[in-house]
mmCIF file of C-alpha atoms in Angstrom:
data_model
loop_
_atom_site.group_PDB
_atom_site.id
_atom_site.type_symbol
_atom_site.label_atom_id
_atom_site.label_comp_id
_atom_site.label_asym_id
_atom_site.label_seq_id
_atom_site.Cartn_x
_atom_site.Cartn_y
_atom_site.Cartn_z
ATOM 1 C CA UNK A 1 34.898 -41.158 -1.923
ATOM 2 C CA UNK A 2 32.044 -39.683 0.114
ATOM 3 C CA UNK A 3 28.653 -39.096 -1.449
ATOM 4 C CA UNK A 4 25.744 -37.081 -0.099
ATOM 5 C CA UNK A 5 22.488 -36.764 -2.051
ATOM 6 C CA UNK A 6 19.170 -35.105 -1.258
ATOM 7 C CA UNK A 7 16.493 -35.694 -3.896
ATOM 8 C CA UNK A 8 12.813 -34.907 -4.445
ATOM 9 C CA UNK A 9 10.812 -36.898 -6.995
ATOM 10 C CA UNK A 10 7.388 -36.039 -8.355
ATOM 11 C CA UNK A 11 4.705 -38.224 -9.896
ATOM 12 C CA UNK A 12 1.016 -38.105 -10.600
ATOM 13 C CA UNK A 13 -0.592 -39.052 -7.301
ATOM 14 C CA UNK A 14 -2.715 -41.750 -8.951
ATOM 15 C CA UNK A 15 0.372 -43.585 -10.304
ATOM 16 C CA UNK A 16 1.262 -46.435 -7.925
ATOM 17 C CA UNK A 17 4.783 -46.536 -6.516
ATOM 18 C CA UNK A 18 6.562 -48.652 -3.902
ATOM 19 C CA UNK A 19 8.800 -47.309 -1.139
ATOM 20 C CA UNK A 20 12.488 -48.130 -0.780
ATOM 21 C CA UNK A 21 13.227 -51.820 -0.270
ATOM 22 C CA UNK A 22 15.565 -54.561 -1.455
ATOM 23 C CA UNK A 23 14.160 -55.913 -4.713
ATOM 24 C CA UNK A 24 13.353 -59.588 -4.239
ATOM 25 C CA UNK A 25 13.971 -60.662 -7.841
ATOM 26 C CA UNK A 26 17.542 -59.329 -7.710
ATOM 27 C CA UNK A 27 18.431 -60.731 -4.295
ATOM 28 C CA UNK A 28 21.785 -62.069 -5.513
ATOM 29 C CA UNK A 29 22.860 -58.667 -6.828
ATOM 30 C CA UNK A 30 21.211 -56.513 -4.211
ATOM 31 C CA UNK A 31 19.268 -53.559 -5.630
ATOM 32 C CA UNK A 32 17.828 -51.073 -3.155
ATOM 33 C CA UNK A 33 15.402 -48.324 -4.105
ATOM 34 C CA UNK A 34 11.849 -47.191 -4.572
ATOM 35 C CA UNK A 35 9.874 -48.403 -7.541
ATOM 36 C CA UNK A 36 7.422 -47.334 -10.211
ATOM 37 C CA UNK A 37 4.863 -50.132 -9.969
ATOM 38 C CA UNK A 38 3.469 -49.427 -13.451
ATOM 39 C CA UNK A 39 6.664 -49.662 -15.521
ATOM 40 C CA UNK A 40 8.850 -51.521 -13.015
ATOM 41 C CA UNK A 41 11.698 -49.016 -13.007
ATOM 42 C CA UNK A 42 13.033 -46.553 -10.464
ATOM 43 C CA UNK A 43 14.072 -42.927 -10.054
ATOM 44 C CA UNK A 44 16.965 -43.722 -7.716
ATOM 45 C CA UNK A 45 18.595 -46.928 -6.557
ATOM 46 C CA UNK A 46 21.888 -48.332 -5.334
ATOM 47 C CA UNK A 47 23.480 -51.758 -4.999
ATOM 48 C CA UNK A 48 25.359 -53.786 -2.410
ATOM 49 C CA UNK A 49 28.570 -53.441 -4.407
ATOM 50 C CA UNK A 50 28.608 -49.646 -4.219
ATOM 51 C CA UNK A 51 26.921 -48.521 -7.414
ATOM 52 C CA UNK A 52 24.393 -45.666 -7.435
ATOM 53 C CA UNK A 53 22.107 -44.345 -10.179
ATOM 54 C CA UNK A 54 19.467 -41.648 -10.236
ATOM 55 C CA UNK A 55 17.330 -40.052 -12.886
ATOM 56 C CA UNK A 56 15.349 -36.920 -13.692
ATOM 57 C CA UNK A 57 13.089 -36.200 -16.636
ATOM 58 C CA UNK A 58 13.821 -33.248 -18.901
ATOM 59 C CA UNK A 59 11.093 -30.623 -19.071
ATOM 60 C CA UNK A 60 9.839 -30.484 -22.659
ATOM 61 C CA UNK A 61 6.609 -29.634 -24.431
ATOM 62 C CA UNK A 62 6.232 -32.814 -26.482
ATOM 63 C CA UNK A 63 7.076 -36.436 -25.760
ATOM 64 C CA UNK A 64 7.867 -39.436 -27.934
ATOM 65 C CA UNK A 65 4.926 -41.849 -28.257
ATOM 66 C CA UNK A 66 5.720 -45.437 -27.239
ATOM 67 C CA UNK A 67 9.151 -44.474 -25.927
ATOM 68 C CA UNK A 68 11.055 -46.859 -23.673
ATOM 69 C CA UNK A 69 10.610 -46.298 -19.951
ATOM 70 C CA UNK A 70 13.334 -44.052 -18.557
ATOM 71 C CA UNK A 71 12.944 -45.736 -15.188
ATOM 72 C CA UNK A 72 14.648 -48.852 -16.538
ATOM 73 C CA UNK A 73 17.951 -47.000 -16.998
ATOM 74 C CA UNK A 74 19.117 -46.974 -13.353
ATOM 75 C CA UNK A 75 18.206 -50.657 -13.088
ATOM 76 C CA UNK A 76 20.109 -51.602 -16.236
ATOM 77 C CA UNK A 77 23.200 -49.855 -14.891
ATOM 78 C CA UNK A 78 23.013 -51.584 -11.516
ATOM 79 C CA UNK A 79 22.656 -54.957 -13.242
ATOM 80 C CA UNK A 80 25.589 -54.214 -15.533
ATOM 81 C CA UNK A 81 29.264 -54.946 -14.882
ATOM 82 C CA UNK A 82 30.323 -51.956 -16.999
ATOM 83 C CA UNK A 83 31.929 -48.857 -15.533
ATOM 84 C CA UNK A 84 29.758 -45.719 -15.432
ATOM 85 C CA UNK A 85 31.440 -44.303 -18.538
ATOM 86 C CA UNK A 86 31.262 -47.580 -20.460
ATOM 87 C CA UNK A 87 27.571 -47.893 -19.662
ATOM 88 C CA UNK A 88 26.861 -44.266 -20.593
ATOM 89 C CA UNK A 89 28.700 -44.545 -23.912
ATOM 90 C CA UNK A 90 26.737 -47.682 -24.748
ATOM 91 C CA UNK A 91 23.463 -46.027 -23.779
ATOM 92 C CA UNK A 92 24.264 -43.013 -25.965
ATOM 93 C CA UNK A 93 23.766 -45.187 -29.050
ATOM 94 C CA UNK A 94 20.106 -45.818 -28.188
ATOM 95 C CA UNK A 95 19.300 -42.720 -26.139
ATOM 96 C CA UNK A 96 16.948 -41.561 -28.919
ATOM 97 C CA UNK A 97 14.542 -44.333 -27.878
ATOM 98 C CA UNK A 98 13.739 -42.480 -24.647
ATOM 99 C CA UNK A 99 12.021 -39.238 -23.807
ATOM 100 C CA UNK A 100 14.290 -36.562 -22.368
ATOM 101 C CA UNK A 101 16.356 -37.718 -19.398
ATOM 102 C CA UNK A 102 19.254 -36.813 -17.154
ATOM 103 C CA UNK A 103 21.024 -39.803 -15.639
ATOM 104 C CA UNK A 104 23.772 -39.903 -13.020
ATOM 105 C CA UNK A 105 25.811 -43.098 -12.718
ATOM 106 C CA UNK A 106 28.357 -43.729 -9.980
ATOM 107 C CA UNK A 107 30.620 -46.530 -8.825
ATOM 108 C CA UNK A 108 31.797 -45.564 -5.353
ATOM 109 C CA UNK A 109 34.640 -48.089 -5.289
ATOM 110 C CA UNK A 110 36.050 -46.721 -8.555
ATOM 111 C CA UNK A 111 35.649 -43.134 -7.310
ATOM 112 C CA UNK A 112 33.805 -42.247 -10.519
ATOM 113 C CA UNK A 113 30.581 -40.492 -11.442
ATOM 114 C CA UNK A 114 29.243 -39.860 -14.949
ATOM 115 C CA UNK A 115 26.367 -37.757 -16.273
ATOM 116 C CA UNK A 116 24.464 -38.545 -19.475
ATOM 117 C CA UNK A 117 21.597 -36.643 -21.111
ATOM 118 C CA UNK A 118 19.816 -37.090 -24.435
ATOM 119 C CA UNK A 119 18.623 -33.479 -24.641
ATOM 120 C CA UNK A 120 18.352 -30.944 -26.242
ATOM 121 C CA UNK A 121 16.817 -32.753 -29.197
ATOM 122 C CA UNK A 122 18.902 -32.733 -32.333
ATOM 123 C CA UNK A 123 22.182 -32.383 -30.433
ATOM 124 C CA UNK A 124 24.751 -35.043 -29.610
ATOM 125 C CA UNK A 125 24.121 -37.045 -26.453
ATOM 126 C CA UNK A 126 26.064 -35.549 -23.553
ATOM 127 C CA UNK A 127 28.379 -37.900 -21.645
ATOM 128 C CA UNK A 128 30.659 -36.247 -19.114
ATOM 129 C CA UNK A 129 32.501 -37.012 -15.893
ATOM 130 C CA UNK A 130 31.098 -35.340 -12.790
ATOM 131 C CA UNK A 131 33.859 -33.603 -10.878
ATOM 132 C CA UNK A 132 34.113 -33.739 -7.061
ATOM 133 C CA UNK A 133 32.134 -30.961 -5.421
ATOM 134 C CA UNK A 134 28.565 -29.721 -5.143
ATOM 135 C CA UNK A 135 26.213 -30.250 -8.095
ATOM 136 C CA UNK A 136 22.473 -29.766 -8.614
ATOM 137 C CA UNK A 137 20.305 -31.618 -11.123
ATOM 138 C CA UNK A 138 16.790 -30.462 -11.940
ATOM 139 C CA UNK A 139 14.780 -30.959 -15.141
ATOM 140 C CA UNK A 140 17.424 -29.419 -17.366
ATOM 141 C CA UNK A 141 21.125 -30.162 -17.802
ATOM 142 C CA UNK A 142 23.392 -30.714 -14.818
ATOM 143 C CA UNK A 143 24.046 -27.461 -12.936
ATOM 144 C CA UNK A 144 21.664 -25.445 -15.133
ATOM 145 C CA UNK A 145 20.873 -22.098 -13.440
ATOM 146 C CA UNK A 146 17.180 -22.726 -12.874
ATOM 147 C CA UNK A 147 15.848 -20.814 -9.838
ATOM 148 C CA UNK A 148 15.082 -23.832 -7.660
ATOM 149 C CA UNK A 149 18.375 -25.493 -8.586
ATOM 150 C CA UNK A 150 20.332 -22.402 -7.592
ATOM 151 C CA UNK A 151 18.326 -22.039 -4.386
ATOM 152 C CA UNK A 152 18.815 -25.675 -3.455
ATOM 153 C CA UNK A 153 22.523 -25.612 -4.248
ATOM 154 C CA UNK A 154 23.088 -22.539 -2.099
ATOM 155 C CA UNK A 155 21.048 -24.011 0.742
ATOM 156 C CA UNK A 156 22.929 -27.316 0.650
ATOM 157 C CA UNK A 157 26.263 -25.492 0.628
ATOM 158 C CA UNK A 158 25.273 -23.442 3.668
ATOM 159 C CA UNK A 159 24.215 -26.570 5.531
ATOM 160 C CA UNK A 160 27.512 -28.327 4.764
ATOM 161 C CA UNK A 161 29.439 -25.338 6.131
ATOM 162 C CA UNK A 162 27.494 -25.613 9.397
ATOM 163 C CA UNK A 163 28.599 -29.217 9.844
ATOM 164 C CA UNK A 164 32.252 -28.380 9.168
ATOM 165 C CA UNK A 165 34.407 -31.467 9.750
ATOM 166 C CA UNK A 166 31.669 -33.211 11.723
ATOM 167 C CA UNK A 167 29.291 -35.923 10.579
ATOM 168 C CA UNK A 168 26.962 -34.620 7.879
ATOM 169 C CA UNK A 169 23.341 -35.531 8.576
ATOM 170 C CA UNK A 170 21.894 -35.580 5.079
ATOM 171 C CA UNK A 171 18.499 -36.625 6.382
ATOM 172 C CA UNK A 172 18.258 -33.435 8.438
ATOM 173 C CA UNK A 173 19.480 -31.317 5.513
ATOM 174 C CA UNK A 174 16.808 -32.843 3.280
ATOM 175 C CA UNK A 175 14.094 -32.054 5.820
ATOM 176 C CA UNK A 176 15.201 -28.415 5.966
ATOM 177 C CA UNK A 177 15.577 -27.856 2.233
ATOM 178 C CA UNK A 178 13.297 -30.180 0.302
ATOM 179 C CA UNK A 179 9.938 -28.992 1.687
ATOM 180 C CA UNK A 180 10.290 -25.479 0.239
ATOM 181 C CA UNK A 181 7.037 -24.570 -1.556
ATOM 182 C CA UNK A 182 8.052 -21.033 -2.595
ATOM 183 C CA UNK A 183 7.657 -20.541 -6.338
ATOM 184 C CA UNK A 184 10.055 -18.696 -8.638
ATOM 185 C CA UNK A 185 9.379 -15.328 -10.220
ATOM 186 C CA UNK A 186 7.589 -15.746 -13.544
ATOM 187 C CA UNK A 187 10.281 -13.798 -15.373
ATOM 188 C CA UNK A 188 12.856 -16.421 -14.368
ATOM 189 C CA UNK A 189 10.977 -19.423 -15.755
ATOM 190 C CA UNK A 190 12.597 -21.284 -18.687
ATOM 191 C CA UNK A 191 9.744 -20.642 -21.142
ATOM 192 C CA UNK A 192 9.466 -24.201 -22.436
ATOM 193 C CA UNK A 193 5.891 -25.048 -21.415
ATOM 194 C CA UNK A 194 2.831 -22.939 -20.504
ATOM 195 C CA UNK A 195 3.612 -20.437 -17.750
ATOM 196 C CA UNK A 196 1.114 -21.827 -15.220
ATOM 197 C CA UNK A 197 2.594 -25.320 -15.503
ATOM 198 C CA UNK A 198 6.174 -24.101 -15.189
ATOM 199 C CA UNK A 199 5.235 -21.935 -12.220
ATOM 200 C CA UNK A 200 3.725 -24.940 -10.478
ATOM 201 C CA UNK A 201 6.927 -26.893 -11.014
ATOM 202 C CA UNK A 202 9.243 -24.049 -10.017
ATOM 203 C CA UNK A 203 9.298 -24.736 -6.274
ATOM 204 C CA UNK A 204 11.560 -27.364 -4.737
ATOM 205 C CA UNK A 205 8.550 -29.182 -3.275
ATOM 206 C CA UNK A 206 5.884 -29.478 -5.972
ATOM 207 C CA UNK A 207 2.088 -29.573 -5.607
ATOM 208 C CA UNK A 208 0.053 -29.027 -8.784
ATOM 209 C CA UNK A 209 -3.616 -29.766 -9.460
ATOM 210 C CA UNK A 210 -4.319 -31.087 -12.959
ATOM 211 C CA UNK A 211 -7.496 -32.304 -14.727
ATOM 212 C CA UNK A 212 -6.321 -35.873 -14.029
ATOM 213 C CA UNK A 213 -5.612 -35.232 -10.358
ATOM 214 C CA UNK A 214 -2.759 -33.965 -8.259
ATOM 215 C CA UNK A 215 0.825 -34.086 -9.492
ATOM 216 C CA UNK A 216 3.700 -33.413 -7.168
ATOM 217 C CA UNK A 217 6.462 -34.503 -4.847
ATOM 218 C CA UNK A 218 5.875 -37.987 -3.507
ATOM 219 C CA UNK A 219 9.352 -39.045 -2.458
ATOM 220 C CA UNK A 220 12.251 -37.305 -0.727
ATOM 221 C CA UNK A 221 15.476 -39.283 -0.486
ATOM 222 C CA UNK A 222 18.551 -38.621 1.630
ATOM 223 C CA UNK A 223 21.483 -40.838 0.669
ATOM 224 C CA UNK A 224 24.816 -40.884 2.498
ATOM 225 C CA UNK A 225 27.823 -43.035 1.583
ATOM 226 C CA UNK A 226 30.844 -42.841 3.878
ATOM 227 C CA UNK A 227 34.491 -43.728 3.230
ATOM 228 C CA UNK A 228 34.094 -46.731 5.505
ATOM 229 C CA UNK A 229 31.508 -48.181 3.135
ATOM 230 C CA UNK A 230 28.488 -47.468 5.322
ATOM 231 C CA UNK A 231 25.408 -46.539 3.285
ATOM 232 C CA UNK A 232 22.283 -44.896 4.655
ATOM 233 C CA UNK A 233 19.220 -44.647 2.387
ATOM 234 C CA UNK A 234 16.371 -42.668 3.930
ATOM 235 C CA UNK A 235 13.093 -42.082 2.106
ATOM 236 C CA UNK A 236 10.144 -39.954 3.165
ATOM 237 C CA UNK A 237 7.267 -40.926 0.909
ATOM 238 C CA UNK A 238 3.586 -40.291 0.363
ATOM 239 C CA UNK A 239 1.370 -43.361 0.673
ATOM 240 C CA UNK A 240 -2.434 -43.222 0.640
ATOM 241 C CA UNK A 241 -2.356 -39.537 1.529
ATOM 242 C CA UNK A 242 -0.020 -40.007 4.506
ATOM 243 C CA UNK A 243 3.691 -39.173 4.729
ATOM 244 C CA UNK A 244 5.770 -42.085 5.969
ATOM 245 C CA UNK A 245 9.474 -42.649 6.505
ATOM 246 C CA UNK A 246 11.812 -45.595 6.029
ATOM 247 C CA UNK A 247 15.573 -45.985 6.417
ATOM 248 C CA UNK A 248 17.762 -48.824 5.170
ATOM 249 C CA UNK A 249 21.400 -49.074 6.273
ATOM 250 C CA UNK A 250 23.965 -51.459 4.838
ATOM 251 C CA UNK A 251 27.654 -51.874 4.184
ATOM 252 C CA UNK A 252 29.238 -52.140 0.745
ATOM 253 C CA UNK A 253 30.375 -55.701 0.015
ATOM 254 C CA UNK A 254 33.808 -56.611 1.358
ATOM 255 C CA UNK A 255 35.764 -56.775 -1.930
ATOM 256 C CA UNK A 256 34.422 -53.423 -3.056
ATOM 257 C CA UNK A 257 34.928 -52.025 0.439
ATOM 258 C CA UNK A 258 38.651 -52.790 0.334
ATOM 259 C CA UNK A 259 38.915 -50.857 -2.933
ATOM 260 C CA UNK A 260 36.942 -47.982 -1.438
ATOM 261 C CA UNK A 261 39.116 -47.692 1.673
ATOM 262 C CA UNK A 262 42.284 -47.705 -0.440
ATOM 263 C CA UNK A 263 41.183 -44.513 -2.249
#
């Protein structure tokens, strides 16, 4: 199984975050990712044994007060020994405790990927396998036809065609696609929140001024997992008003690697 991901993540600029690193308290397990310093969770992380999890929030007008932190979900999966589907089915029973989320769970060695979402409200929690191919996840359900999702999917597809059978440089693809500040037409917005807010969020790269300060893209991640078990995690992140870059490379642990190379 090969996996290529290019992700943008937005936060309020006053909310402290940490760049990608190996988490010291889970040294034995090996969790790699950025971190929300306030709640302790993450938006995307992976592990030494070939598991990957990433998260987006669902755009909605109202939130649940005192809800559990969605950022804990990728961490809980990486700490778990359950398969992606087993974990998702267990999470479905308490998904109502969280504000709206989309969560992708993958075990590279098992060649599996699962998507779970607890929205729309009032409907059954969605748990589904993610088929091989190109998928885009924004702030609605997987592969929803939102303008920036469609634009990003088409752009990624065109970049993959250019590489053909050669080595895909996800980092370069992310640099080309994820800095797009062009906003969608107002008549194509989903109509969930006030128009001005949705318009601000409609570009791939987000920059919005709010009464509490700036909200926008603070992390762009390019993740590549090869069939040989080599993992490259590149993050371009905003720190103290300056864009910085960090790359961590590692190899999936030997037992898992043997399973991976047999697929």
